[in-house]
Every structure is written in structure tokens, then in C-alpha cells.
PDB file of C-alpha atoms in Angstrom:
ATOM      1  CA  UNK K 170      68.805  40.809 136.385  1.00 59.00           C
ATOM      2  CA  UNK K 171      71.074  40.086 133.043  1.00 64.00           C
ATOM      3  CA  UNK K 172      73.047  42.473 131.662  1.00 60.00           C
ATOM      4  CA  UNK K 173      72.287  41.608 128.036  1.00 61.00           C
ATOM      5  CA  UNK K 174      75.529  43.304 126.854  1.00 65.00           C
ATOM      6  CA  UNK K 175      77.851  40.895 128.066  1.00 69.00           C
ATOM      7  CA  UNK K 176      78.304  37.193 127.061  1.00 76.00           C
ATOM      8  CA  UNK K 177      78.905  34.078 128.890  1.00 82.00           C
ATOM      9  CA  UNK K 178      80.982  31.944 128.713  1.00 87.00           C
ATOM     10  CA  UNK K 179      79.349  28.488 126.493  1.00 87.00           C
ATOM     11  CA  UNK K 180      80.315  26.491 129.338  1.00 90.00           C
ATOM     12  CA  UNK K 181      78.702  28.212 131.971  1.00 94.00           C
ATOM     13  CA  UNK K 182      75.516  28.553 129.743  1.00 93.00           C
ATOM     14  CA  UNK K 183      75.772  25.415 129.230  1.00 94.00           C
ATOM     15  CA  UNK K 184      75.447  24.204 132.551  1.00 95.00           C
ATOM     16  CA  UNK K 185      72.792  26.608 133.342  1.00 96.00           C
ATOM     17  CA  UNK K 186      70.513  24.909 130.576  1.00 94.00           C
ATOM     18  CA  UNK K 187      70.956  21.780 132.026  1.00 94.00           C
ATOM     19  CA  UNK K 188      69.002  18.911 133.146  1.00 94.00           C
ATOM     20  CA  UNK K 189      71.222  19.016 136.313  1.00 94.00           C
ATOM     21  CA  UNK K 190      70.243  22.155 138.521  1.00 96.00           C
ATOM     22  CA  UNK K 191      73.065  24.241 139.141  1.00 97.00           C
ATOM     23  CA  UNK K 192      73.837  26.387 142.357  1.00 97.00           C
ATOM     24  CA  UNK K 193      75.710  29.514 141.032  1.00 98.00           C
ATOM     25  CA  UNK K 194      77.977  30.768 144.005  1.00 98.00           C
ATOM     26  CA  UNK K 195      79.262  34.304 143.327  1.00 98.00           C
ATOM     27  CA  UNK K 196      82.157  34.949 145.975  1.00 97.00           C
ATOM     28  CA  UNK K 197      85.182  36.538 146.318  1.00 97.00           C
ATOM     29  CA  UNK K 198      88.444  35.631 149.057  1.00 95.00           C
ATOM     30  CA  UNK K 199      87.914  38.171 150.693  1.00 96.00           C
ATOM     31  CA  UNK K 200      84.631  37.937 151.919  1.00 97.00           C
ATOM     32  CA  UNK K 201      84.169  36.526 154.716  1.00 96.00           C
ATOM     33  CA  UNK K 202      80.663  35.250 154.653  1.00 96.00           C
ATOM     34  CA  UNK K 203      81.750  33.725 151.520  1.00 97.00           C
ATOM     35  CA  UNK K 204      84.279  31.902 153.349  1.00 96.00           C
ATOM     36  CA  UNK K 205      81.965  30.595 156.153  1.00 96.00           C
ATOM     37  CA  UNK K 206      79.446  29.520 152.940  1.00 97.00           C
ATOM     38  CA  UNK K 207      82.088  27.720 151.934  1.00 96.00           C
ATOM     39  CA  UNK K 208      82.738  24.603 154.372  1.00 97.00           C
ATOM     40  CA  UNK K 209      78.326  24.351 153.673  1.00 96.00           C
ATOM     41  CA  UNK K 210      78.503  24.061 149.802  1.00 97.00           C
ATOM     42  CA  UNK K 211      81.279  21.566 150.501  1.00 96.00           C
ATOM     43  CA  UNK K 212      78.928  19.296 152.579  1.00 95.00           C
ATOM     44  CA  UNK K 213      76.170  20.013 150.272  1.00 94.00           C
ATOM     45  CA  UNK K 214      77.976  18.721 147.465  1.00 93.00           C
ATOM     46  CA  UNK K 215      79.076  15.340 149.292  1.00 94.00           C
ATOM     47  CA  UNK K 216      75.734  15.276 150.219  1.00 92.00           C
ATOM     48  CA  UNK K 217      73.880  15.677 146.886  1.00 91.00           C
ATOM     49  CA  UNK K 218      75.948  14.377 144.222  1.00 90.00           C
ATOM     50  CA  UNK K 219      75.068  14.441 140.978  1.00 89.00           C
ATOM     51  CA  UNK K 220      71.838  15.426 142.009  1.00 90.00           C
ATOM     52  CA  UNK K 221      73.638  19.289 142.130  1.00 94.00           C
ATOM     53  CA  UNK K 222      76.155  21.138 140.281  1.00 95.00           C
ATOM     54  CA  UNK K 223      77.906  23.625 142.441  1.00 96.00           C
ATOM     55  CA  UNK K 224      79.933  26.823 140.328  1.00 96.00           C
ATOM     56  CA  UNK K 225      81.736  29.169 142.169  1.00 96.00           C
ATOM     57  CA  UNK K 226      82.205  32.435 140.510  1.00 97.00           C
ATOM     58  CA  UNK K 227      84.907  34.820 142.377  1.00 97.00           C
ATOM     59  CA  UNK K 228      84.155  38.409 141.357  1.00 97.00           C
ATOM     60  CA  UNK K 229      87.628  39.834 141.543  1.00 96.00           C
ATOM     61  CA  UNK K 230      88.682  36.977 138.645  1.00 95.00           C
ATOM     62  CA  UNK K 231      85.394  36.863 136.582  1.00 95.00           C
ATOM     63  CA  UNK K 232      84.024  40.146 136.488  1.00 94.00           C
ATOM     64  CA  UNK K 233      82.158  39.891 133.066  1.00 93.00           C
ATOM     65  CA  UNK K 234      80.068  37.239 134.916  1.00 94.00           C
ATOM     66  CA  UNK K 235      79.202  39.297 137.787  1.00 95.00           C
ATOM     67  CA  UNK K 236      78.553  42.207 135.761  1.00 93.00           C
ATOM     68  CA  UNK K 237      76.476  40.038 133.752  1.00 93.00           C
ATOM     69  CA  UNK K 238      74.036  38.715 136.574  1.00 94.00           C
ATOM     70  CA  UNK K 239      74.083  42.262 138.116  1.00 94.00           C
ATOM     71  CA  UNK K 240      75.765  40.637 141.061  1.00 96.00           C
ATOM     72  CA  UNK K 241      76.866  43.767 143.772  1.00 94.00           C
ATOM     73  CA  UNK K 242      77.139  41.815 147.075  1.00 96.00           C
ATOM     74  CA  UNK K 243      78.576  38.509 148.026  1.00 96.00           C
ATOM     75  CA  UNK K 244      77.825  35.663 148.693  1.00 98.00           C
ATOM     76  CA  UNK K 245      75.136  35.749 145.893  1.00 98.00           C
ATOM     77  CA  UNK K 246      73.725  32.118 145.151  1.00 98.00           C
ATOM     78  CA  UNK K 247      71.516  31.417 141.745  1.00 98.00           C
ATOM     79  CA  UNK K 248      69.719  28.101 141.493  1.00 98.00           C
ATOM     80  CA  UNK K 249      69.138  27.225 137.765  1.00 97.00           C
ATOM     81  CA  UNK K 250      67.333  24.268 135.607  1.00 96.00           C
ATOM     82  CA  UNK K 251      66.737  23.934 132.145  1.00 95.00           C
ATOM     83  CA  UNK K 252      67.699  27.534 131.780  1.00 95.00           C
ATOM     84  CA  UNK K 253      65.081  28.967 134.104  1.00 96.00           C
ATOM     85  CA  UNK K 254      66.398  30.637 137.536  1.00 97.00           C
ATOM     86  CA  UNK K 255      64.051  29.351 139.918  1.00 97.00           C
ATOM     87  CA  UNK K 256      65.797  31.233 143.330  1.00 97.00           C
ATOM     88  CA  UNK K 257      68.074  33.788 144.317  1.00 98.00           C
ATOM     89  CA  UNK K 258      69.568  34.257 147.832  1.00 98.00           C
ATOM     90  CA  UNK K 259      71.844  37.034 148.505  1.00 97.00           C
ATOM     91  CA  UNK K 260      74.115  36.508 151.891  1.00 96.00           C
ATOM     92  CA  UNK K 261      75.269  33.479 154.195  1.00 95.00           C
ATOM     93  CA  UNK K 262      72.089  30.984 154.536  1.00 96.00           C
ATOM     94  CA  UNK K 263      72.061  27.741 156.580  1.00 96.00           C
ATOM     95  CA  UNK K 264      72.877  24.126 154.684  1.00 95.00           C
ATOM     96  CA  UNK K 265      69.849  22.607 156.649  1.00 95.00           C
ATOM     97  CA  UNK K 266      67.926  25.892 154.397  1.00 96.00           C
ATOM     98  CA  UNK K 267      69.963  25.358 151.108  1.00 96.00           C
ATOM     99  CA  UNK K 268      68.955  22.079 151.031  1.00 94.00           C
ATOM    100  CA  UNK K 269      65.423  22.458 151.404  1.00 95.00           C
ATOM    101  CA  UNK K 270      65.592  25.198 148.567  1.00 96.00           C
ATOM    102  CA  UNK K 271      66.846  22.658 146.415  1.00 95.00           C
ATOM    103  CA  UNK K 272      64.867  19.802 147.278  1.00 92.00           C
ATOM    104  CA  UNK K 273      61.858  21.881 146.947  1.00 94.00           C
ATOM    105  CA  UNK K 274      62.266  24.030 144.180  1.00 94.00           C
ATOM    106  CA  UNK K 275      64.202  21.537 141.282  1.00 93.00           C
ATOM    107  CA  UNK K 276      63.433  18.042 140.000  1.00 88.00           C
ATOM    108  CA  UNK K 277      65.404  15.283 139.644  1.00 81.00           C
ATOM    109  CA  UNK K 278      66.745  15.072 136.213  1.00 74.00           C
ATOM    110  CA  UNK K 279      65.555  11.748 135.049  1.00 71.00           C
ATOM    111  CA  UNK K 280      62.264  13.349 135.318  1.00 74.00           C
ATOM    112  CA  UNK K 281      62.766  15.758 132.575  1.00 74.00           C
ATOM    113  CA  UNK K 282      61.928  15.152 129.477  1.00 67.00           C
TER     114      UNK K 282
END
């Protein structure tokens, strides 16, 4: 899955050891079931809050990033928590679905210790 050759960015890694899960979107403009994902993560975000953190990472732009996650279609969503991926979705999805994923499979973040 990681491409242990290439470095991220401290921000991003950062964010992906949070508390906070974090829904990493890889996408690119051209794609066009990256641009009907898009109006959904928008909702989703409304939706959720801070209870989400929602990165998009466009391919074209960022390609050390993609290269480092082995990422070779789009849209390619990661779900991370404290470091740990806990799912990986490649294509469009439903928000009614997304939202289940993430209700199911993170925990809040006042839970953690």
C-alpha cells in the first residue's frame, strides 16, 4: 500500500495520526466520478463537522502523495485514525454508504485516550 520511498508531507501525517478521523479523497479535475463525489463529501462535511476531516488530494498536483499510497484510479477514498487506515474504497460510493463507513468504523475522538 505505501511506497516507503517517498515522504509526506508533516501536515498530512499529521492529520492522519489524529484523534479526528480523516477521509483522504484522491481526485483529479478531470475525472468525472470525482466530480459527482464531490457535491457528497460537501454534504458530508456540513453534515459531520468536526466529527470528520475531509483532504482532497488531486493527482495531477500532488503526485508524490499518490505515488506514495499506490493510488492508480480515482476517486480513491482512505479513512484514517490514530494513524491506522481502517477502510479503503476505490470509485464513486453513495453519501447514505460513506456515512455509515464512518459511523461504523471510527470513534468519536473524546473517546480516545
Amino acid at each position: 500500500m505505501k511506497n516507503k520511498s517517498i515522504m509526506l508531507p508533516v501536515s498530512l501525517e499529521t492529520k492522519i495520526n489524529d484523534k479526528t478521523p480523516l477521509l483522504l479523497v484522491f481526485h483529479a479535475q478531470w475525472c468525472q466520478p470525482c466530480k459527482g463525489l464531490a457535491p457528497i463529501l460537501t454534504d458530508l462535511s456540513k453534515q459531520m463537522g468536526d466529527g470528520i476531516l475531509i483532504q482532497k488530494v488531486d493527482v495531477d498536483r500532488e503526485k508524490s502523495i499518490s505515488d506514495y499510497f499506490c493510488v492508480k484510479s480515482m476517486p480513491t477514498l482512505f479513512l484514517f485514525q490514530q494513524g491506522e487506515l481502517i477502510w479503503k474504497h476505490i470509485g464513486i460510493i453513495t453519501k447514505n454508504s460513506l456515512e455509515q463507513v464512518i459511523k461504523t468504523k471510527t470513534v468519536k475522538p473524546y473517546l480516545l485516550k
